[in-house]
Short mmCIF file of C-alpha atoms in Angstrom, two decimals:
data_model
loop_
_atom_site.label_atom_id
_atom_site.label_comp_id
_atom_site.label_asym_id
_atom_site.label_seq_id
_atom_site.Cartn_x
_atom_site.Cartn_y
_atom_site.Cartn_z
CA MET A 1102 -0.01 -0.40 -0.05
CA SER A 1103 1.41 3.50 -0.92
CA ALA A 1104 2.43 5.85 1.35
CA LEU A 1105 0.31 9.67 1.45
CA MET A 1106 2.58 12.32 0.38
CA GLU A 1107 2.72 14.94 2.98
CA PRO A 1108 2.79 18.94 2.56
CA GLY A 1109 6.23 19.03 2.72
CA ASP A 1110 7.20 16.17 0.61
CA VAL A 1111 8.18 17.26 -2.69
CA HIS A 1112 7.92 15.13 -6.14
CA THR A 1113 10.20 15.22 -8.78
CA ILE A 1114 10.03 14.25 -12.48
CA ALA A 1115 13.51 12.35 -13.53
CA PRO A 1116 15.78 14.16 -14.94
CA GLU A 1117 15.97 11.87 -18.31
CA MET A 1118 12.29 12.93 -19.28
CA PRO A 1119 12.74 16.54 -20.43
CA ALA A 1120 15.41 14.64 -22.73
CA MET A 1121 12.79 12.08 -24.19
CA PHE A 1122 10.04 14.73 -25.10
CA ASP A 1123 12.49 17.34 -26.27
CA GLY A 1124 13.29 13.86 -28.60
CA MET A 1125 9.91 13.06 -29.95
CA LYS A 1126 9.24 16.83 -30.82
CA LEU A 1127 12.35 16.93 -32.70
CA ALA A 1128 12.06 13.47 -34.40
CA ALA A 1129 7.53 15.22 -35.10
CA ILE A 1130 9.39 17.76 -37.24
CA ALA A 1131 11.84 15.78 -39.46
CA THR A 1132 9.39 13.09 -40.02
CA VAL A 1133 7.12 16.90 -40.97
CA LEU A 1134 10.09 18.23 -42.82
CA TYR A 1135 10.63 14.81 -44.54
CA PHE A 1136 7.68 13.88 -45.73
CA LEU A 1137 7.51 18.09 -47.51
CA VAL A 1138 11.08 17.78 -48.90
CA ARG A 1139 9.08 14.49 -49.97
CA CYS A 1140 5.68 16.08 -51.16
CA LEU A 1141 6.97 18.85 -52.35
CA ASN A 1142 9.93 17.37 -54.63
CA LEU A 1143 12.53 20.09 -52.98
CA LYS A 1144 15.72 18.12 -53.59
CA SER A 1145 14.84 17.41 -57.70
CA PRO A 1146 17.31 20.14 -59.77
CA THR A 1147 16.33 22.29 -62.20
CA ALA A 1148 17.28 21.88 -65.54
CA PRO A 1149 16.63 22.49 -69.05
CA PRO A 1150 14.30 21.13 -71.46
CA ASP A 1151 15.21 17.59 -72.37
CA ILE A 1152 15.25 18.28 -76.53
CA THR A 1153 14.23 15.59 -78.97
CA TYR A 1154 14.90 16.88 -82.15
CA ARG A 1155 16.68 15.67 -85.99
CA ASP A 1156 19.83 18.10 -86.98
CA THR A 1157 17.99 19.99 -89.42
CA PRO A 1158 18.81 24.08 -90.84
CA LEU A 1159 15.51 24.83 -89.54
CA ASN A 1160 15.37 23.16 -86.12
CA ARG A 1161 19.12 24.35 -85.41
CA TYR A 1162 17.99 28.15 -86.57
CA VAL A 1163 14.57 27.33 -84.13
CA LEU A 1164 16.98 26.55 -81.14
CA LYS A 1165 19.53 29.31 -81.55
CA SER A 1166 16.13 31.92 -81.88
CA CYS A 1167 14.37 30.72 -79.15
CA PRO A 1168 16.62 30.34 -76.81
CA ILE A 1169 14.17 29.77 -73.75
CA LEU A 1170 13.56 26.08 -74.94
CA THR A 1171 17.61 25.35 -73.91
CA LYS A 1172 17.62 27.16 -70.97
CA GLU A 1173 16.90 26.45 -67.23
CA TYR A 1174 13.45 26.31 -66.18
CA GLU A 1175 13.00 27.27 -63.28
CA PRO A 1176 9.65 26.82 -60.64
CA PRO A 1177 9.16 28.67 -58.09
CA LEU A 1178 11.54 26.99 -55.00
CA LEU A 1179 8.90 26.33 -52.60
CA TRP A 1180 6.12 24.26 -54.61
CA GLY A 1181 7.01 24.60 -57.94
CA LYS A 1182 9.11 21.26 -58.28
CA SER A 1183 5.32 20.02 -57.79
CA GLY A 1184 3.76 18.56 -60.28
CA HIS A 1185 0.48 18.03 -58.29
CA LEU A 1186 0.89 21.96 -56.69
CA GLN A 1187 1.25 22.95 -60.30
CA THR A 1188 -1.62 21.30 -61.11
CA ALA A 1189 -4.06 22.39 -58.62
CA LEU A 1190 -2.91 25.92 -59.12
CA TYR A 1191 -3.49 26.02 -62.17
CA GLY A 1192 -7.22 24.46 -62.06
CA LYS A 1193 -8.32 26.84 -59.45
CA MET A 1194 -6.53 29.82 -60.00
CA GLY A 1195 -5.41 29.54 -63.82
CA ARG A 1196 -3.08 32.69 -63.49
CA VAL A 1197 -1.83 35.24 -61.19
CA SER A 1198 -3.00 38.70 -61.59
CA SER A 1199 -4.83 37.91 -65.36
CA PRO A 1200 -5.32 40.61 -67.63
CA ASN A 1201 -8.87 40.48 -69.42
CA PRO A 1202 -8.20 41.24 -72.83
CA CYS A 1203 -11.33 42.83 -75.04
CA GLY A 1204 -12.28 40.97 -77.60
CA VAL A 1205 -15.70 39.85 -80.04
CA ARG A 1206 -17.69 36.68 -80.04
CA LYS A 1207 -18.36 35.22 -82.65
CA TYR A 1208 -21.22 32.59 -83.89
CA LEU A 1209 -21.02 29.68 -86.68
CA LEU A 1210 -23.74 27.82 -87.42
CA MET A 1211 -22.29 24.52 -88.40
CA GLN A 1212 -24.17 21.68 -90.65
CA ASP A 1213 -25.84 19.42 -87.91
CA GLY A 1214 -27.84 22.73 -86.81
CA ALA A 1215 -25.11 23.15 -83.64
CA THR A 1216 -23.81 27.45 -83.09
CA ALA A 1217 -19.96 27.05 -82.51
CA THR A 1218 -18.65 30.30 -81.39
CA PHE A 1219 -15.19 31.71 -81.06
CA ASP A 1220 -13.38 35.38 -79.83
CA LEU A 1221 -11.72 37.15 -82.00
CA PHE A 1222 -8.73 39.26 -80.09
CA GLU A 1223 -6.98 41.54 -82.46
CA SER A 1224 -3.39 42.70 -82.25
CA LEU A 1225 -2.09 45.44 -79.77
CA GLY A 1226 0.36 46.59 -82.02
CA ASP A 1227 2.36 44.97 -85.71
CA HIS A 1228 4.43 42.01 -85.55
CA ARG A 1229 7.46 42.31 -85.52
CA THR A 1230 7.99 41.00 -89.26
CA GLY A 1231 5.49 43.67 -90.67
CA ASP A 1232 2.81 40.44 -92.01
CA ASP A 1233 -0.33 39.95 -91.01
CA ILE A 1234 -0.40 36.42 -88.03
CA THR A 1235 -3.35 35.12 -86.53
CA MET A 1236 -3.42 32.71 -83.33
CA VAL A 1237 -5.36 30.13 -83.63
CA ILE A 1238 -6.24 28.30 -80.42
CA CYS A 1239 -8.18 25.41 -78.80
CA PRO A 1240 -8.26 25.42 -75.28
CA GLY A 1241 -8.56 22.33 -72.88
CA ILE A 1242 -11.17 19.99 -72.01
CA GLY A 1243 -14.58 22.15 -70.81
CA ASN A 1244 -12.66 25.22 -71.55
CA HIS A 1245 -13.26 28.11 -73.50
CA SER A 1246 -11.31 31.94 -73.67
CA GLU A 1247 -12.66 33.07 -70.04
CA LYS A 1248 -10.51 31.02 -68.46
CA HIS A 1249 -7.20 33.05 -67.27
CA TYR A 1250 -4.83 31.21 -68.78
CA ILE A 1251 -6.29 31.79 -71.74
CA ARG A 1252 -6.16 35.29 -71.01
CA THR A 1253 -3.27 35.59 -70.23
CA PHE A 1254 -1.62 33.96 -73.23
CA VAL A 1255 -3.96 35.66 -75.20
CA ASN A 1256 -2.78 39.24 -73.78
CA HIS A 1257 0.69 38.28 -74.10
CA SER A 1258 0.52 37.16 -77.39
CA GLN A 1259 -1.22 40.92 -78.79
CA ARG A 1260 1.19 42.49 -77.57
CA GLN A 1261 3.69 40.77 -79.54
CA GLY A 1262 1.53 41.34 -82.55
CA TYR A 1263 -0.21 38.77 -83.11
CA ARG A 1264 -4.25 38.46 -83.85
CA CYS A 1265 -5.44 34.92 -81.88
CA ALA A 1266 -8.75 33.59 -82.49
CA VAL A 1267 -9.56 31.47 -79.56
CA LEU A 1268 -12.28 28.60 -80.03
CA ASN A 1269 -14.55 28.21 -77.11
CA HIS A 1270 -15.65 23.86 -76.71
CA LEU A 1271 -19.20 23.77 -77.72
CA GLY A 1272 -21.37 23.29 -74.61
CA SER A 1273 -17.91 24.65 -72.45
CA LEU A 1274 -20.07 28.34 -72.20
CA PRO A 1275 -22.56 28.60 -69.31
CA ASN A 1276 -24.36 31.12 -70.91
CA ILE A 1277 -24.91 30.29 -74.77
CA GLU A 1278 -27.40 27.29 -74.86
CA LEU A 1279 -26.58 24.39 -77.69
CA THR A 1280 -28.64 24.32 -80.62
CA SER A 1281 -27.85 20.61 -81.49
CA PRO A 1282 -28.07 17.30 -79.16
CA ARG A 1283 -24.39 17.71 -79.85
CA MET A 1284 -21.51 19.10 -77.19
CA PHE A 1285 -17.32 18.96 -77.54
CA THR A 1286 -15.93 15.51 -77.67
CA TYR A 1287 -11.73 14.15 -76.98
CA GLY A 1288 -11.31 15.01 -80.58
CA CYS A 1289 -13.86 16.20 -82.98
CA THR A 1290 -12.42 18.77 -85.45
CA TRP A 1291 -15.47 20.26 -86.74
CA GLU A 1292 -15.55 23.23 -84.40
CA PHE A 1293 -11.67 24.22 -85.00
CA ALA A 1294 -12.19 23.59 -88.82
CA ALA A 1295 -15.03 25.90 -89.26
CA MET A 1296 -13.40 28.60 -86.71
CA VAL A 1297 -10.15 28.64 -89.21
CA GLY A 1298 -12.32 28.69 -92.14
CA SER A 1299 -13.92 31.48 -90.75
CA ILE A 1300 -10.76 33.41 -90.25
CA LYS A 1301 -8.99 32.64 -93.86
CA GLY A 1302 -11.92 33.90 -95.41
CA ALA A 1303 -12.22 37.28 -92.94
CA PHE A 1304 -8.26 37.93 -93.73
CA PRO A 1305 -7.27 36.36 -97.20
CA GLN A 1306 -3.70 37.64 -96.34
CA THR A 1307 -3.28 36.38 -92.77
CA LEU A 1308 -0.94 33.42 -91.99
CA LEU A 1309 -2.12 31.02 -88.77
CA ILE A 1310 0.15 29.90 -85.67
CA VAL A 1311 -1.95 26.73 -84.42
CA VAL A 1312 -2.07 26.14 -80.77
CA GLY A 1313 -3.47 23.74 -78.68
CA PHE A 1314 -3.97 22.85 -74.88
CA SER A 1315 -4.02 19.75 -73.28
CA LEU A 1316 -7.33 18.23 -75.10
CA GLY A 1317 -7.00 20.81 -77.43
CA GLY A 1318 -3.85 19.73 -78.68
CA ASN A 1319 -5.33 16.69 -79.62
CA ILE A 1320 -8.16 18.21 -81.65
CA VAL A 1321 -5.24 20.68 -83.33
CA CYS A 1322 -2.97 18.39 -84.34
CA LYS A 1323 -5.37 15.89 -85.79
CA PHE A 1324 -7.19 18.80 -87.61
CA LEU A 1325 -3.58 19.52 -89.28
CA GLY A 1326 -3.43 15.37 -90.07
CA GLU A 1327 -6.54 14.61 -91.38
CA ASN A 1328 -6.67 16.88 -94.76
CA ARG A 1329 -3.26 18.00 -96.07
CA ILE A 1330 -5.18 20.95 -97.24
CA ASN A 1331 -5.44 21.90 -93.33
CA GLN A 1332 -2.13 22.98 -93.60
CA GLU A 1333 -2.53 25.61 -96.25
CA ARG A 1334 -1.30 28.91 -94.38
CA VAL A 1335 0.06 27.36 -91.64
CA LEU A 1336 3.32 28.68 -90.54
CA CYS A 1337 3.35 26.05 -87.44
CA CYS A 1338 1.60 24.23 -84.27
CA VAL A 1339 2.70 24.24 -80.81
CA SER A 1340 1.12 21.21 -78.79
CA VAL A 1341 0.83 21.50 -74.91
CA CYS A 1342 0.73 18.77 -72.48
CA GLN A 1343 -1.95 16.55 -74.81
CA GLY A 1344 -1.89 13.06 -73.99
CA TYR A 1345 -1.49 12.12 -78.22
CA SER A 1346 -3.40 8.62 -77.26
CA ALA A 1347 -6.63 8.17 -75.12
CA LEU A 1348 -6.99 4.01 -75.57
CA ARG A 1349 -3.35 3.83 -74.04
CA ALA A 1350 -4.53 6.56 -71.47
CA GLN A 1351 -7.50 4.85 -70.34
CA LYS A 1352 -5.80 2.50 -68.88
CA THR A 1353 -3.41 4.67 -66.94
CA PHE A 1354 -6.35 6.84 -65.69
CA LEU A 1355 -7.65 3.82 -63.99
CA GLN A 1356 -4.03 3.81 -61.54
CA TRP A 1357 -3.47 5.65 -58.28
CA ASP A 1358 0.15 6.19 -59.24
CA GLN A 1359 0.64 10.49 -59.26
CA CYS A 1360 -2.99 9.96 -57.61
CA ARG A 1361 -4.36 9.79 -61.29
CA ARG A 1362 -7.51 7.86 -60.40
CA LEU A 1363 -8.48 10.79 -57.94
CA TYR A 1364 -7.83 13.70 -60.68
CA ASN A 1365 -10.27 11.31 -63.66
CA PHE A 1366 -13.18 11.84 -60.97
CA LEU A 1367 -12.58 15.33 -60.13
CA MET A 1368 -12.42 15.32 -63.64
CA ALA A 1369 -15.16 13.61 -64.26
CA ASP A 1370 -17.75 15.33 -61.61
CA ASN A 1371 -16.62 18.75 -64.13
CA MET A 1372 -17.87 16.77 -67.34
CA LYS A 1373 -21.17 15.97 -65.60
CA LYS A 1374 -21.85 19.38 -64.28
CA ILE A 1375 -21.51 20.65 -67.89
CA ILE A 1376 -23.47 17.28 -69.64
CA LEU A 1377 -26.20 18.26 -66.91
CA SER A 1378 -25.93 21.90 -67.54
CA HIS A 1379 -27.37 21.27 -71.15
CA ARG A 1380 -29.84 17.84 -70.24
CA GLY A 1381 -32.76 19.75 -71.74
CA SER A 1382 -30.73 20.11 -75.32
CA LEU A 1383 -29.06 16.73 -74.61
CA PHE A 1384 -31.90 14.35 -73.55
CA GLY A 1385 -34.59 16.79 -75.21
CA MET A 1386 -34.81 17.02 -78.66
CA ASN A 1387 -36.66 14.87 -81.11
CA SER A 1388 -33.01 14.21 -82.71
CA SER A 1389 -31.47 13.08 -79.72
CA LYS A 1390 -29.68 9.94 -79.61
CA MET A 1391 -29.66 10.15 -75.86
CA GLU A 1392 -32.08 7.49 -73.82
CA ASP A 1393 -33.02 7.62 -70.56
CA ALA A 1394 -30.68 5.32 -69.30
CA ASP A 1395 -27.89 7.16 -70.61
CA LEU A 1396 -28.87 10.38 -68.14
CA SER A 1397 -29.10 7.50 -65.17
CA ARG A 1398 -25.30 5.81 -65.35
CA LEU A 1399 -24.11 9.75 -65.55
CA TYR A 1400 -25.45 9.81 -62.86
CA THR A 1401 -23.23 7.08 -61.23
CA ALA A 1402 -20.12 7.65 -63.67
CA THR A 1403 -16.95 8.19 -61.45
CA SER A 1404 -14.61 8.12 -64.13
CA LEU A 1405 -14.27 10.31 -67.71
CA MET A 1406 -14.38 6.48 -69.10
CA GLN A 1407 -17.38 5.78 -68.14
CA ILE A 1408 -19.20 8.98 -69.53
CA ASP A 1409 -17.05 8.90 -72.55
CA ASP A 1410 -19.13 5.01 -72.82
CA ASN A 1411 -22.22 6.26 -72.18
CA ILE A 1412 -22.61 9.27 -73.69
CA MET A 1413 -19.81 11.08 -75.63
CA ARG A 1414 -19.08 8.13 -78.23
CA LYS A 1415 -22.69 8.53 -79.08
CA PHE A 1416 -22.63 11.76 -80.06
CA HIS A 1417 -20.85 10.49 -83.80
CA GLY A 1418 -22.42 7.03 -83.79
CA HIS A 1419 -19.39 4.85 -82.52
CA ASP A 1420 -20.16 1.40 -81.84
CA THR A 1421 -17.70 1.52 -78.88
CA LEU A 1422 -15.61 3.15 -76.76
CA LYS A 1423 -12.88 1.87 -78.14
CA GLU A 1424 -13.33 3.15 -81.01
CA TYR A 1425 -14.27 6.18 -80.23
CA TYR A 1426 -11.11 6.18 -78.92
CA GLU A 1427 -9.08 5.19 -81.85
CA LYS A 1428 -10.71 7.49 -84.44
CA GLU A 1429 -10.40 11.02 -82.45
CA SER A 1430 -6.97 10.36 -81.27
CA CYS A 1431 -4.58 12.54 -83.14
CA VAL A 1432 -1.80 9.56 -82.91
CA HIS A 1433 -3.23 8.10 -86.42
CA TYR A 1434 -2.82 11.51 -87.43
CA ILE A 1435 -0.01 13.85 -86.52
CA HIS A 1436 2.45 11.87 -88.55
CA ASN A 1437 0.89 13.54 -91.59
CA ILE A 1438 1.88 17.00 -90.36
CA ASN A 1439 4.54 18.85 -92.26
CA VAL A 1440 4.26 22.47 -90.74
CA PRO A 1441 7.10 23.00 -87.88
CA LEU A 1442 5.94 21.29 -85.00
CA LEU A 1443 6.48 21.80 -81.32
CA LEU A 1444 5.57 19.24 -78.58
CA VAL A 1445 6.07 20.25 -74.61
CA ASN A 1446 4.69 18.07 -72.08
CA SER A 1447 6.07 18.31 -68.48
CA SER A 1448 7.80 14.93 -67.05
CA ASP A 1449 6.17 15.03 -63.30
CA ASP A 1450 2.25 15.93 -65.08
CA PRO A 1451 -0.16 14.12 -63.22
CA LEU A 1452 -2.71 13.15 -65.89
CA VAL A 1453 0.04 11.96 -68.86
CA HIS A 1454 1.49 8.46 -68.14
CA ARG A 1455 5.37 8.92 -68.76
CA SER A 1456 4.64 5.84 -71.28
CA LEU A 1457 2.89 7.72 -73.64
CA LEU A 1458 5.48 10.01 -73.84
CA THR A 1459 7.01 7.85 -76.59
CA ILE A 1460 4.69 8.95 -78.79
CA PRO A 1461 6.34 12.48 -79.68
CA ARG A 1462 9.47 11.26 -79.05
CA THR A 1463 9.69 8.70 -81.41
CA LEU A 1464 8.27 11.45 -83.37
CA ALA A 1465 10.74 13.88 -83.38
CA GLU A 1466 13.21 11.10 -83.58
CA LYS A 1467 11.35 10.15 -87.15
CA LYS A 1468 10.16 13.38 -88.80
CA PRO A 1469 12.81 16.66 -89.38
CA ASN A 1470 10.05 19.17 -88.84
CA VAL A 1471 9.31 18.02 -85.17
CA ILE A 1472 10.64 18.90 -82.09
CA PHE A 1473 9.93 17.64 -78.70
CA ALA A 1474 11.09 19.33 -74.79
CA LEU A 1475 10.10 17.61 -71.86
CA THR A 1476 10.63 19.81 -68.38
CA LEU A 1477 11.44 17.97 -65.52
CA HIS A 1478 8.75 19.69 -63.74
CA GLY A 1479 5.69 22.23 -64.50
CA GLY A 1480 2.93 19.93 -64.02
CA HIS A 1481 -0.33 20.18 -66.40
CA LEU A 1482 -0.56 23.45 -67.73
CA GLY A 1483 1.53 25.07 -65.01
CA PHE A 1484 5.03 25.83 -66.01
CA PHE A 1485 5.37 28.59 -63.59
CA GLU A 1486 8.07 30.46 -62.69
CA GLY A 1487 9.32 32.38 -59.68
CA ALA A 1488 12.20 32.70 -57.15
CA VAL A 1489 10.76 31.47 -54.09
CA LEU A 1490 7.11 31.32 -53.02
CA PHE A 1491 5.08 34.22 -55.50
CA PRO A 1492 4.65 33.36 -59.06
CA GLN A 1493 5.01 35.32 -62.28
CA PRO A 1494 1.90 37.01 -64.14
CA LEU A 1495 3.71 35.30 -66.74
CA THR A 1496 4.24 31.59 -67.55
CA TRP A 1497 7.29 29.77 -68.82
CA MET A 1498 4.91 28.14 -70.75
CA ASP A 1499 3.28 31.64 -72.43
CA LYS A 1500 7.11 32.65 -72.90
CA VAL A 1501 7.95 29.30 -75.29
CA ILE A 1502 5.06 29.18 -77.30
CA VAL A 1503 5.46 33.28 -78.13
CA GLY A 1504 8.96 32.69 -78.88
CA TYR A 1505 8.65 29.43 -81.08
CA ALA A 1506 6.31 31.06 -83.12
CA ASN A 1507 8.44 34.44 -83.32
CA ALA A 1508 11.48 32.24 -84.92
CA ILE A 1509 9.31 30.40 -87.26
CA CYS A 1510 8.06 33.64 -88.40
CA ARG A 1511 11.49 35.41 -88.96
CA TRP A 1512 12.81 31.61 -90.55
CA GLU A 1513 9.59 31.92 -92.86
CA ARG A 1514 9.52 35.65 -93.68
CA HIS A 1515 13.24 35.27 -95.56
CA ARG A 1516 12.46 32.18 -97.30
CA PRO A 1517 12.82 31.89 -100.38
CA PRO A 1518 9.43 31.31 -102.05
CA CYS A 1519 10.30 28.11 -104.28
CA LEU A 1520 10.90 26.25 -100.56
CA ARG A 1521 8.02 28.03 -98.91
CA THR A 1522 5.84 26.05 -101.93
CA ARG A 1523 8.20 22.90 -101.04
CA ARG A 1524 7.82 22.36 -97.91
CA GLY A 1525 8.06 19.25 -96.19
CA LEU A 1526 9.46 17.44 -98.70
CA CYS A 1527 12.88 15.85 -98.18
CA SER A 1528 14.80 15.28 -101.46
CA GLN A 1529 19.04 16.37 -101.33
CA ALA A 1530 18.19 19.45 -103.40
CA ASP A 1531 15.39 21.01 -100.87
CA GLU A 1532 18.06 19.88 -98.17
CA PHE A 1533 21.02 21.73 -99.90
CA LEU A 1534 18.45 25.01 -100.53
CA GLU A 1535 17.57 24.66 -96.95
CA GLN A 1536 21.87 24.41 -95.95
CA THR A 1537 22.40 27.91 -97.99
CA PHE A 1538 19.10 29.75 -96.87
CA TYR A 1539 19.88 28.87 -93.19
CA PHE A 1540 23.95 29.89 -93.97
CA TYR A 1541 22.11 33.21 -95.66
CA VAL A 1542 20.01 33.50 -92.09
CA LYS A 1543 22.72 33.30 -89.54
CA LEU A 1544 24.46 36.25 -91.51
CA LEU A 1545 21.34 38.30 -90.98
#
C-alpha cells in the first residue's frame, strides 16, 4: 500500500524525461520536414528541357532563336517542383493577376444545327516581321476564352503583334445554349475547322499559328493531320500537355499512381456538371441519340471512361469506346503534319503518364519538322516561374509558345518562295537549299 504524501514532500520528475520529450519533438519535426521535402520534391534539381529533334537547318535555327527552349526552367522554389501543386494552382486559379483582353464573340452555324462560337482578339501592335499573323487557339477540356490561362496567353500574344482567335468548346460556356443535341468531344475537329475557315475568309492575307492546350492539343494535331489542305497558310503548330492516345491513356487513368485515379474522378465530376447543364438540349430534342438510361448511368459515373462510353461516343455514332478513342486520337494523324511542330510535355504531369511520351519522342526522332520538349517540372498546364514563393504572372509556357512562333515567323519571312511551296519534301536538293538558306539567315 502506497504512503500518502505529506505537505512538505516534493515530487520530482526524473531528469531523463525532458530529454525524451525534446527527442520526440525533434522526431516529429524531422518527420514533417521529410514528408514536405518528399511531397514538394524540393531535392529535385532545375534543368533545361530535354529536347528531341533531328539535326536540320530549321531546328538548329529555332533552338538558337528561341533560347528559352534550351535554358533552365526555374519553377518557384518552395512548391514549383511539385507537379500536383502546379496542376492544382492552374486548375483553381489559372494564372496570377491575369489580364482581361477585349475581344468580339463570333457565332458559326454548323451543318448539323450546332452553333460554334469563338472569340476574336485583335493585336495590340504590328508584328515584328510586318506580316498579318493569327494565332488560332484550342483550349483544354471544357475550357473557353474566359479561362485565366487563356486570357494570359492571349494578352501576351497580342502584345507581340498576333491576332488571336480562341475556340469556345461546344457546351463549355454556361451562358450559351446548345442548338443541337451535341457537345464537344475528345477529338472532334468540326468547330475548330469552322473557326479556321472563318479566319481565312475574313483575313485573306493572314498566316496562321495553330496552338492547342491539353485536349486542344489533340484536336489541333488531328485537324492538321486529317487533310493536307488544312495545313495551307499554317506557319507552325504548338501542342502543350496533350496525351496523344486516349486508348492508351484510359488504362493509366484507372491507376492510383500520381493520384491519377483521383484526377480522373474530379474531371469526370466536372464533365457531368457540363453535360447536366445542357440536359434539355442533349436529352430532350427529337434528334437526340441519348436515352433515359444514359442519363441514369451518367449520374452514377465516377470516371471519364464511363462518361465517354455512355454519352460522348454516341454524339458521333461510335459503336464502342475503343472505336471512339481510336478515331478521335491524334496519334493516327500526327505523322501527316509537315509544318513545323513543337510538342511540349512535363515529366511530372499527373495526368499524362510517362509511357505516352514515347509517341512524341519517336515522332521527333523520325520527322525533321518536329521538336519535342520535355520539362522536368511544370505539372499539367502549370509551368509557373518565380523565385521562392510567389509566381510571375507570365508562365514559361506562354513565353515558349510565343518565342517559338517568333522564330518560325522570322525563318519563314526570309525563306525563298521556292522553299515555301515545297515544305515537307525531303529531297537532297531541298536539303541543299535549306542549308544555303540557313547560312544566309545566320548572316542577318
